[in-house]
XYZ file of C-alpha atoms in Angstrom:
657
model
C 0.000 0.000 0.000
C 2.825 2.391 0.905
C 4.422 1.677 -2.465
C 1.206 2.632 -4.253
C 0.994 5.870 -2.279
C 4.542 6.773 -3.225
C 3.967 5.894 -6.872
C 0.818 7.993 -6.952
C 2.590 10.946 -5.307
C 5.532 10.888 -7.687
C 3.296 10.208 -10.691
C 1.168 13.221 -9.850
C 4.230 15.410 -9.496
C 5.726 14.251 -12.785
C 2.410 14.773 -14.547
C 2.523 18.433 -13.597
C 5.731 18.714 -15.585
C 4.893 16.559 -18.589
C 1.221 17.044 -19.388
C 1.171 20.838 -19.794
C 4.058 20.674 -22.238
C 2.278 17.925 -24.163
C -0.845 20.003 -24.501
C 0.371 23.455 -25.399
C 3.473 23.531 -27.576
C 3.660 24.890 -31.120
C 6.925 24.371 -32.942
C 8.134 24.274 -36.543
C 11.274 24.833 -38.581
C 11.587 25.890 -42.231
C 15.144 26.021 -43.543
C 13.648 26.898 -46.937
C 10.216 27.164 -48.566
C 9.050 24.801 -51.266
C 7.436 26.379 -54.343
C 5.074 23.393 -54.285
C 1.897 23.459 -52.220
C 2.352 23.690 -48.430
C -0.760 23.125 -46.336
C 0.823 24.795 -43.309
C 1.482 28.245 -44.788
C -0.974 30.579 -46.491
C 0.436 33.051 -48.996
C -1.190 36.279 -50.077
C 0.570 38.197 -52.871
C 3.867 36.824 -51.565
C 5.016 33.412 -52.735
C 7.923 30.918 -52.540
C 10.005 31.222 -55.704
C 12.394 28.833 -57.441
C 15.140 29.803 -54.977
C 12.936 28.405 -52.176
C 12.515 31.784 -50.468
C 9.279 33.680 -49.819
C 9.341 36.784 -51.983
C 7.115 39.824 -52.444
C 6.943 40.788 -56.130
C 9.244 43.803 -56.665
C 6.467 46.140 -57.773
C 5.359 49.526 -56.427
C 2.348 49.730 -54.074
C 2.189 46.035 -53.181
C 1.525 44.329 -49.852
C 1.845 40.623 -49.106
C 1.742 38.123 -46.272
C 2.860 34.625 -45.363
C 1.025 33.185 -42.333
C 1.260 29.879 -40.512
C -2.074 28.067 -40.664
C -2.127 26.550 -37.187
C -3.041 28.977 -34.399
C -0.807 29.709 -31.464
C -2.394 29.492 -28.004
C -1.082 32.789 -26.617
C -2.829 32.718 -23.239
C -5.429 30.737 -21.334
C -8.591 32.512 -20.204
C -9.233 30.128 -17.294
C -5.817 30.308 -15.612
C -4.626 33.620 -17.147
C -1.385 31.807 -17.982
C 0.600 33.374 -20.803
C 2.819 31.595 -23.325
C 6.542 31.928 -23.812
C 7.555 32.070 -27.454
C 10.649 32.556 -29.545
C 11.333 32.810 -33.243
C 14.366 33.082 -35.487
C 14.233 34.013 -39.149
C 16.570 35.143 -41.901
C 15.599 37.649 -44.557
C 16.881 39.995 -47.249
C 15.784 43.523 -48.124
C 17.460 44.557 -51.372
C 17.019 48.072 -52.757
C 18.907 47.027 -55.890
C 21.073 50.162 -55.529
C 18.097 52.551 -55.557
C 18.655 55.674 -53.474
C 14.983 55.752 -52.401
C 13.320 52.494 -51.410
C 10.320 51.357 -49.388
C 8.701 50.231 -47.228
C 9.427 47.368 -44.851
C 8.925 43.880 -43.471
C 7.418 42.708 -40.167
C 6.892 39.608 -38.064
C 3.403 39.787 -36.554
C 0.784 38.211 -34.299
C -2.896 38.916 -34.959
C -6.218 37.400 -33.859
C -6.962 33.997 -35.337
C -9.178 34.586 -38.356
C -8.063 38.202 -38.806
C -9.046 39.590 -42.235
C -6.647 39.219 -45.129
C -5.206 42.184 -46.993
C -8.026 43.899 -48.881
C -7.793 44.022 -52.656
C -7.662 47.809 -52.647
C -4.945 48.041 -49.970
C -1.647 49.076 -51.520
C 0.672 48.571 -48.568
C 3.132 51.413 -48.212
C 3.468 52.732 -44.665
C 0.982 50.195 -43.308
C 3.487 47.394 -44.112
C 0.525 45.140 -44.896
C -0.364 45.049 -41.184
C -3.378 47.372 -41.263
C -5.749 48.886 -43.756
C -4.174 51.695 -45.750
C -6.468 54.249 -44.113
C -5.713 53.279 -40.494
C -1.964 52.821 -39.960
C -2.138 54.636 -36.608
C -5.478 53.311 -35.376
C -5.992 49.745 -36.510
C -9.470 48.266 -36.173
C -7.827 44.832 -35.851
C -5.405 44.390 -32.931
C -1.900 43.200 -33.733
C 1.625 42.977 -32.395
C 4.625 43.266 -34.711
C 8.371 43.746 -34.931
C 9.024 45.894 -37.989
C 12.137 46.343 -40.124
C 11.307 49.697 -41.689
C 13.370 51.260 -44.488
C 11.166 54.287 -45.260
C 10.591 57.386 -43.151
C 6.856 58.007 -42.758
C 5.594 60.995 -40.775
C 5.203 58.869 -37.630
C 8.614 57.188 -37.954
C 11.980 58.175 -36.471
C 14.304 59.589 -39.164
C 16.612 56.721 -40.180
C 16.064 53.116 -41.170
C 14.953 51.434 -37.962
C 13.608 48.381 -36.156
C 10.486 48.979 -34.090
C 7.986 47.218 -31.844
C 4.363 47.903 -32.840
C 1.177 47.332 -30.832
C -2.065 48.118 -32.696
C -0.393 51.012 -34.517
C 2.514 51.620 -36.891
C 3.786 54.299 -34.522
C 6.257 52.082 -32.683
C 6.348 51.939 -28.879
C 10.123 51.455 -29.031
C 12.643 51.797 -31.854
C 16.350 51.659 -32.530
C 18.359 52.761 -35.551
C 19.080 49.779 -37.794
C 22.503 49.625 -39.391
C 21.123 47.827 -42.415
C 22.820 47.217 -45.740
C 19.748 47.488 -47.925
C 21.853 48.767 -50.807
C 24.024 45.666 -50.693
C 21.093 43.275 -50.306
C 22.826 41.319 -47.563
C 21.171 38.561 -45.565
C 19.951 39.464 -42.075
C 19.136 37.357 -39.022
C 16.590 38.163 -36.310
C 15.694 36.526 -32.991
C 12.557 37.474 -31.040
C 11.979 36.109 -27.543
C 8.980 36.703 -25.242
C 9.106 35.773 -21.562
C 5.698 35.395 -19.950
C 6.974 35.750 -16.379
C 8.555 39.164 -16.874
C 6.458 40.200 -19.922
C 9.735 41.163 -21.563
C 10.041 41.060 -25.328
C 13.651 41.020 -26.509
C 14.755 41.365 -30.116
C 18.259 40.678 -31.427
C 19.117 41.274 -35.073
C 22.115 41.691 -37.335
C 23.304 44.934 -38.841
C 26.427 46.056 -40.679
C 29.006 48.675 -39.726
C 32.130 49.289 -41.785
C 31.446 46.055 -43.669
C 31.373 44.136 -40.381
C 28.396 42.157 -39.100
C 27.193 43.359 -35.699
C 24.316 42.265 -33.468
C 21.888 44.933 -32.273
C 19.217 44.769 -29.589
C 15.780 46.120 -28.760
C 13.348 45.276 -25.994
C 10.009 46.278 -24.491
C 7.879 45.129 -21.577
C 4.286 44.304 -22.500
C 1.520 42.013 -21.255
C 0.185 40.623 -24.533
C -3.012 39.438 -22.824
C -4.117 43.078 -22.763
C -3.871 43.410 -26.533
C -4.531 40.049 -28.187
C -7.078 37.210 -27.807
C -6.304 33.697 -26.600
C -5.562 32.311 -30.048
C -3.495 34.171 -32.603
C -2.154 33.672 -36.075
C 1.471 34.482 -36.840
C 3.549 35.251 -39.869
C 5.203 37.936 -41.955
C 3.900 40.954 -43.793
C 5.825 43.136 -46.217
C 4.994 46.086 -48.397
C 6.273 48.553 -50.968
C 5.016 52.063 -51.673
C 5.636 54.413 -54.569
C 9.260 53.399 -54.065
C 10.075 49.742 -53.620
C 12.661 47.072 -52.811
C 12.872 43.291 -53.035
C 11.757 41.556 -49.812
C 12.411 37.862 -49.163
C 12.207 35.446 -46.215
C 14.858 32.698 -46.348
C 14.212 30.608 -43.223
C 11.882 30.555 -40.233
C 11.874 28.724 -36.895
C 9.266 29.148 -34.187
C 8.508 27.596 -30.800
C 5.999 28.401 -28.050
C 4.834 26.776 -24.829
C 1.903 27.481 -22.532
C 1.254 25.922 -19.125
C -2.424 25.181 -19.427
C -3.525 24.369 -15.907
C -2.272 25.680 -12.582
C -4.208 22.854 -10.900
C -2.249 20.227 -12.818
C -5.108 18.839 -14.864
C -4.268 15.670 -16.711
C -6.556 16.521 -19.616
C -4.697 18.243 -22.455
C -6.496 21.268 -23.889
C -6.167 21.704 -27.625
C -6.890 24.794 -29.775
C -10.502 25.049 -30.968
C -11.027 23.104 -34.178
C -13.479 20.726 -35.809
C -14.815 18.333 -33.168
C -15.149 14.658 -33.940
C -14.007 11.133 -33.363
C -10.376 11.768 -34.278
C -10.073 14.539 -31.683
C -11.523 12.287 -28.972
C -9.120 9.487 -29.845
C -6.192 11.909 -29.778
C -7.017 13.233 -26.308
C -7.586 9.765 -24.871
C -4.416 8.496 -26.502
C -2.304 11.328 -25.163
C -3.773 10.972 -21.687
C -3.260 7.198 -21.553
C 0.156 7.360 -23.182
C 1.277 10.104 -20.815
C -0.063 8.144 -17.849
C 1.826 4.990 -18.838
C 5.041 6.956 -19.374
C 4.713 8.719 -16.035
C 3.969 5.449 -14.257
C 7.066 3.820 -15.726
C 9.214 6.791 -14.740
C 7.784 6.744 -11.226
C 8.506 3.027 -10.885
C 12.094 3.545 -12.029
C 12.536 6.328 -9.493
C 11.172 4.093 -6.736
C 13.256 1.041 -7.648
C 16.496 3.035 -7.863
C 16.000 4.206 -4.309
C 15.101 7.890 -4.612
C 11.628 7.239 -3.289
C 12.552 4.819 -0.522
C 13.029 7.415 2.182
C 10.246 7.118 4.719
C 7.627 9.780 4.226
C 7.004 11.906 7.288
C 3.297 12.658 7.228
C 3.629 15.312 9.913
C 6.316 17.260 8.060
C 4.454 19.166 5.361
C 1.121 17.476 4.914
C -0.413 18.507 1.615
C 2.447 20.854 0.739
C 4.896 19.924 -2.056
C 4.613 16.236 -1.098
C 5.968 14.921 -4.387
C 8.755 17.457 -4.307
C 9.662 16.645 -0.685
C 9.865 12.908 -1.361
C 12.088 13.427 -4.395
C 14.305 16.270 -3.216
C 14.742 15.799 0.541
C 16.747 12.619 0.107
C 19.498 14.373 -1.869
C 19.318 17.763 -0.154
C 19.864 16.297 3.303
C 23.179 14.887 2.089
C 24.359 18.244 0.743
C 25.342 20.057 3.946
C 23.065 23.118 4.347
C 20.272 22.538 6.821
C 16.560 22.363 6.244
C 14.569 25.327 7.572
C 10.859 25.342 8.328
C 8.600 27.820 6.587
C 7.603 29.174 10.007
C 11.239 29.974 10.833
C 11.787 31.899 7.616
C 8.470 33.693 7.807
C 9.328 34.935 11.293
C 12.863 35.844 10.220
C 11.594 38.071 7.390
C 8.557 39.536 9.178
C 6.269 37.409 7.004
C 8.197 38.383 3.857
C 7.221 42.023 4.244
C 8.041 44.624 1.608
C 10.182 46.455 4.172
C 12.509 43.444 4.288
C 12.731 43.033 0.523
C 16.230 43.457 -0.898
C 15.441 42.967 -4.564
C 13.345 41.295 -7.237
C 14.349 39.287 -10.287
C 12.841 36.928 -12.823
C 13.204 34.085 -10.277
C 11.361 35.933 -7.471
C 12.231 38.114 -4.477
C 15.105 38.241 -1.974
C 14.390 39.236 1.631
C 16.568 40.279 4.550
C 15.992 38.238 7.688
C 17.404 37.493 11.125
C 18.197 33.874 11.906
C 16.588 32.817 15.169
C 19.336 30.242 15.611
C 22.393 32.518 15.274
C 20.813 35.987 15.614
C 22.699 36.932 12.436
C 21.378 38.454 9.232
C 20.537 36.116 6.345
C 19.208 36.589 2.815
C 16.169 34.503 1.870
C 15.383 33.899 -1.795
C 11.702 33.159 -2.347
C 11.287 31.555 -5.764
C 8.349 33.038 -7.644
C 5.418 30.707 -8.242
C 5.220 32.213 -11.724
C 8.827 31.319 -12.528
C 8.681 28.494 -15.049
C 12.212 27.433 -14.211
C 11.715 27.831 -10.465
C 11.849 24.144 -9.509
C 14.776 23.400 -11.797
C 16.783 26.418 -10.614
C 15.955 25.673 -6.975
C 17.168 22.077 -7.201
C 20.241 23.069 -9.203
C 21.215 25.763 -6.742
C 20.995 23.511 -3.689
C 22.756 20.552 -5.275
C 25.571 22.614 -6.812
C 26.394 25.485 -4.465
C 26.037 23.433 -1.271
C 29.055 21.355 -2.265
C 31.315 24.302 -3.090
C 33.613 26.040 -0.626
C 35.502 29.182 -1.657
C 35.985 32.660 -0.244
C 34.573 34.225 -3.424
C 31.311 32.257 -3.524
C 28.211 33.216 -1.552
C 27.557 30.501 1.032
C 24.249 28.647 0.971
C 23.067 28.144 4.556
C 19.830 26.244 4.060
C 16.669 25.479 2.150
C 12.948 24.997 2.592
C 10.071 23.720 0.475
C 6.813 23.932 2.387
C 3.382 25.456 1.812
C 3.989 25.312 -1.949
C 6.958 27.669 -1.566
C 10.596 27.190 -2.610
C 13.059 29.058 -0.382
C 16.851 29.309 -0.199
C 18.816 30.852 2.678
C 22.202 32.529 2.054
C 24.784 34.455 3.995
C 23.794 38.122 4.004
C 25.848 40.439 1.774
C 25.512 43.960 3.244
C 26.680 45.872 0.173
C 24.308 44.208 -2.258
C 25.050 43.523 -5.909
C 27.879 44.925 -8.012
C 25.584 46.446 -10.641
C 23.959 48.779 -8.109
C 27.353 50.324 -7.300
C 28.379 50.630 -10.941
C 25.190 52.068 -12.413
C 23.258 53.872 -9.674
C 24.049 57.563 -9.229
C 24.034 57.539 -5.433
C 26.651 54.762 -5.197
C 30.319 54.773 -6.097
C 33.293 52.420 -6.115
C 36.883 53.662 -6.002
C 39.315 52.282 -8.537
C 41.146 50.297 -5.849
C 37.904 48.504 -4.933
C 37.021 47.883 -8.588
C 40.332 46.224 -9.354
C 40.077 43.988 -6.275
C 36.507 43.049 -7.227
C 37.701 41.960 -10.684
C 40.450 39.862 -9.063
C 37.945 38.332 -6.607
C 35.608 37.377 -9.452
C 38.468 35.842 -11.433
C 39.553 33.780 -8.413
C 36.024 32.461 -7.876
C 35.696 31.452 -11.520
C 39.110 29.764 -11.533
C 37.969 27.625 -8.593
C 34.752 26.665 -10.396
C 36.478 25.863 -13.679
C 39.750 24.260 -12.615
C 40.102 23.675 -8.878
C 36.951 21.810 -7.816
C 36.185 18.107 -8.435
C 34.033 18.916 -11.474
C 33.835 21.897 -13.793
C 30.947 24.226 -12.888
C 29.447 26.126 -15.830
C 27.558 29.108 -14.405
C 25.908 30.160 -17.721
C 24.720 33.493 -16.286
C 27.655 35.591 -15.093
C 26.659 39.256 -14.886
C 27.199 42.195 -12.563
C 23.822 41.744 -10.861
C 24.882 38.219 -9.812
C 28.108 39.423 -8.170
C 27.529 40.214 -4.485
C 29.640 42.410 -2.177
C 30.209 41.727 1.512
C 30.826 44.326 4.232
C 34.431 44.776 3.035
C 33.414 44.918 -0.644
C 34.881 41.486 -1.283
C 33.143 40.090 -4.377
C 31.346 36.743 -4.277
C 29.502 34.907 -7.033
C 25.910 34.656 -5.886
C 23.587 32.863 -8.319
C 23.862 29.210 -9.328
C 20.311 28.733 -10.601
C 21.436 27.990 -14.165
C 24.672 26.205 -13.239
C 25.592 22.843 -14.748
C 28.253 20.321 -13.745
C 30.472 18.716 -16.397
C 33.606 16.630 -16.229
C 36.878 18.517 -16.660
C 37.695 16.375 -19.682
C 34.491 17.491 -21.390
C 34.384 21.158 -20.427
C 31.170 22.037 -22.272
C 27.501 21.159 -22.529
C 24.966 21.736 -25.288
C 21.632 22.675 -23.779
C 18.790 25.136 -24.093
C 19.852 28.739 -24.375
C 20.353 30.312 -20.957
C 21.787 33.568 -19.772
C 21.372 37.275 -20.329
C 21.583 39.290 -23.514
C 24.768 41.339 -23.565
C 26.741 38.879 -21.431
C 26.190 35.799 -23.591
C 29.017 34.497 -25.777
C 28.257 34.364 -29.528
C 28.760 30.598 -29.789
C 26.468 30.043 -26.801
C 23.740 32.239 -28.285
C 24.079 30.615 -31.679
C 24.325 26.925 -30.752
C 23.280 26.576 -27.122
C 26.812 25.403 -26.282
C 27.800 26.383 -22.748
C 31.473 25.999 -21.875
C 34.298 27.359 -19.769
C 35.023 29.692 -22.654
C 31.468 31.068 -22.694
C 31.729 31.816 -18.958
C 35.083 33.494 -19.632
C 33.325 35.692 -22.208
C 30.764 36.794 -19.621
C 33.596 37.535 -17.195
C 35.191 39.737 -19.853
C 31.993 41.757 -20.259
C 31.647 42.251 -16.481
C 35.289 43.374 -16.318
C 34.580 46.028 -18.965
C 31.545 47.189 -16.981
C 33.744 47.536 -13.887
C 36.310 49.625 -15.761
C 33.884 51.762 -17.769
C 30.884 52.137 -15.466
C 28.635 51.355 -18.441
C 26.128 48.557 -18.967
C 26.862 45.751 -21.419
C 23.978 47.012 -23.555
C 23.270 50.725 -23.202
C 20.921 52.536 -25.575
C 22.100 55.916 -24.254
C 25.751 55.325 -25.037
C 26.317 57.734 -27.899
C 24.555 59.613 -30.664
C 25.581 57.023 -33.250
C 23.438 54.402 -31.537
C 26.390 52.298 -30.370
C 24.751 50.169 -27.697
C 27.318 47.362 -27.304
C 29.927 48.035 -24.622
C 32.296 45.492 -26.166
C 32.158 47.142 -29.592
C 32.600 50.601 -28.074
C 35.673 49.618 -26.051
C 37.203 47.789 -29.016
C 36.798 50.940 -31.130
C 38.621 52.936 -28.436
C 41.371 50.312 -28.478
C 41.582 50.560 -32.280
C 41.981 54.344 -32.029
C 44.615 54.109 -29.296
C 42.281 55.790 -26.796
C 41.578 52.913 -24.429
C 41.961 54.961 -21.233
C 39.198 57.297 -22.413
C 36.793 54.445 -21.705
C 37.388 54.608 -17.944
C 34.341 55.510 -15.855
C 34.115 59.342 -15.914
C 32.872 59.242 -12.311
C 36.418 58.279 -11.306
C 37.525 61.777 -12.406
C 40.907 60.396 -13.430
C 41.609 58.998 -9.955
C 42.955 55.622 -11.054
C 46.121 53.699 -11.835
C 46.528 53.971 -15.613
C 48.429 50.692 -15.874
C 45.695 48.851 -13.994
C 42.926 50.439 -16.091
C 44.662 49.507 -19.332
C 45.396 46.008 -18.073
C 41.829 45.414 -16.871
C 40.296 46.630 -20.134
C 42.715 44.562 -22.225
C 41.836 41.478 -20.173
C 38.149 42.293 -20.718
C 38.593 42.463 -24.503
C 40.730 39.317 -24.510
C 38.243 37.282 -22.497
C 35.301 38.594 -24.568
C 37.004 37.834 -27.899
C 34.285 36.743 -30.387
C 36.384 33.662 -31.281
C 36.231 31.293 -28.306
C 39.537 29.634 -29.254
C 41.380 32.947 -28.854
C 40.128 33.818 -25.368
C 42.391 33.612 -22.380
C 41.741 31.100 -19.618
C 40.870 32.266 -16.113
C 44.344 31.299 -14.919
C 45.949 33.368 -17.679
C 43.649 36.310 -16.954
C 44.615 36.234 -13.261
C 48.319 36.261 -14.104
C 47.854 39.323 -16.330
C 45.818 41.120 -13.646
C 48.528 40.312 -11.090
C 51.227 41.753 -13.413
C 52.756 38.276 -13.657
C 52.286 37.983 -17.436
C 52.450 40.398 -20.389
C 49.375 41.981 -21.925
C 47.602 39.889 -24.573
C 48.035 40.750 -28.242
C 44.689 41.667 -29.811
C 43.680 42.517 -33.395
C 43.117 46.251 -34.002
C 39.562 45.652 -35.226
C 36.960 43.625 -33.373
C 36.652 40.228 -35.125
C 33.289 39.080 -36.466
C 31.626 36.091 -34.745
C 32.029 33.016 -36.928
C 28.371 31.909 -36.710
C 25.014 33.652 -36.697
C 22.459 30.859 -36.641
C 21.054 29.888 -33.231
C 18.568 27.014 -33.565
C 15.198 28.074 -32.212
C 14.965 24.974 -30.066
C 17.794 26.387 -27.981
C 15.803 29.510 -27.157
C 12.767 28.147 -25.412
C 13.372 27.099 -21.837
C 15.779 29.152 -19.737
C 15.557 32.229 -21.890
C 17.157 35.644 -21.757
C 16.212 39.133 -20.894
C 18.035 42.191 -22.154
C 17.185 44.053 -18.947
C 19.523 41.729 -17.108
C 17.055 39.271 -15.622
C 17.123 35.528 -15.893
C 13.859 34.058 -17.142
């Protein structure tokens, strides 16, 4: 009987993870487009040509669309859950050397069944998204990311990329360094995180014949603008002037957690009801149940579920989680706290005790009743889709590590449907607050020591511990400062363990835009070298006092810190990149050395980056400065598979999703 109870508990828990994914995903991948009939894509005035690309005829005053026929379930009315989605596509806009060209191309979401382009609509400034007469007040709601090459009255002056919501007057734009005259191929990645409502866009541009990656983001709750089910695709248009528009490839993936109450009945998009639909639902339910039962039995037989269940411990609260996780956590070192202890320590998690908020949830200051010392309590958000995974990873990884430059995990708790982690308290907070907030300041001496502390912590993780720890999300907001401003690495939620002989892992894309190595963003490959890249970016932030991506950087729209510093290096003006708030109060040799190490570690070619040991020797003046090319090299790949963009996610505002 006890065995059956355990099997049922674990089966129920596993079903909460498997069934929602089974019921709600939409995913497809087109590396090219067949000129033959395709039942999954509807074309209107645009068509796949003999080159297997979707093309809009190069004629004046023409609008066209290509839409995917199956609807995307954007949000669920019952639970109010919102989908995550990501897409990657490649395209060409070719002016064919014309000095005046128009109009643009857009990726869009619109209500399922939205009207097609009317016969009398000529495109132009509407980009085929709205009726010609209502570009600024559409009668049909839509969301779009536009690549606009013509300056209408509502547009910013240059060629730009914009985010549109129900109007062609974009809610956010950035100058696009396009090469329309050269007709070069572009890449774009669009990612939406339902927990933070952050939409991030990355796309290629060209400067001085060099490919660069630009960024744009906006925070929006799409439930407020679009219905539950939407259609998705591309629209493109010409005006009195024109260009050649073509889509070369398209990948898309979305996922929606359908039921907060863990229903085992998959919910499918509305469609024709009948026998086949009934068979499909029953088949999925039975098949999922058999799979879950087998997995549960394996877990039990291998011993994970053999620990006696304490019915008085957390009755009705995270029972499946407790049975699975307690066994391993109790071997890890940090102690188990009760929810009551942590609630009392943080004054019932009051706002007055809150230290900060991220994509994972909130962090609260508390007083340990056992030691009467301050602690920091991380309360994982119930809306965080990676909460359970990050929670388990953090306990199992960080609890086994011991180093002066790592934040110490003191304990854990999972009761009352809450996931909580207890850390040593870091009085001076996170590094980013001291670098970027006006009312805080770090002297150069402290900055240089912080960089050395961070390097020492990473060397331990990469070379000195039993296994290699890949952090996958090194950024200034994850570097904590104690009372003496000693730096400690403080977030292991995305960490992975690999053998030293392997040194890398291919997984879903994880990290933060601006800190992520090109090869990691393009292939999902996390490695020691990709963590070194992130270290290099943080080092540049320390030296320059600027964010890795900063839209206010200069009038030319240079938003990449790495590109900006490399240009200073090319011009022989590296010291001019030092944080102006230092007012020249710094050691010039140390500034130059730190910035050179930053460029070296953030080299676009992973094989040419320094190791952490080499970086430490340079920072300690024990090795010569690295030799770098005068111009920033171009990343060797620009094609991240969309499947790598769907789980851990990224956020250009510096939050982990």
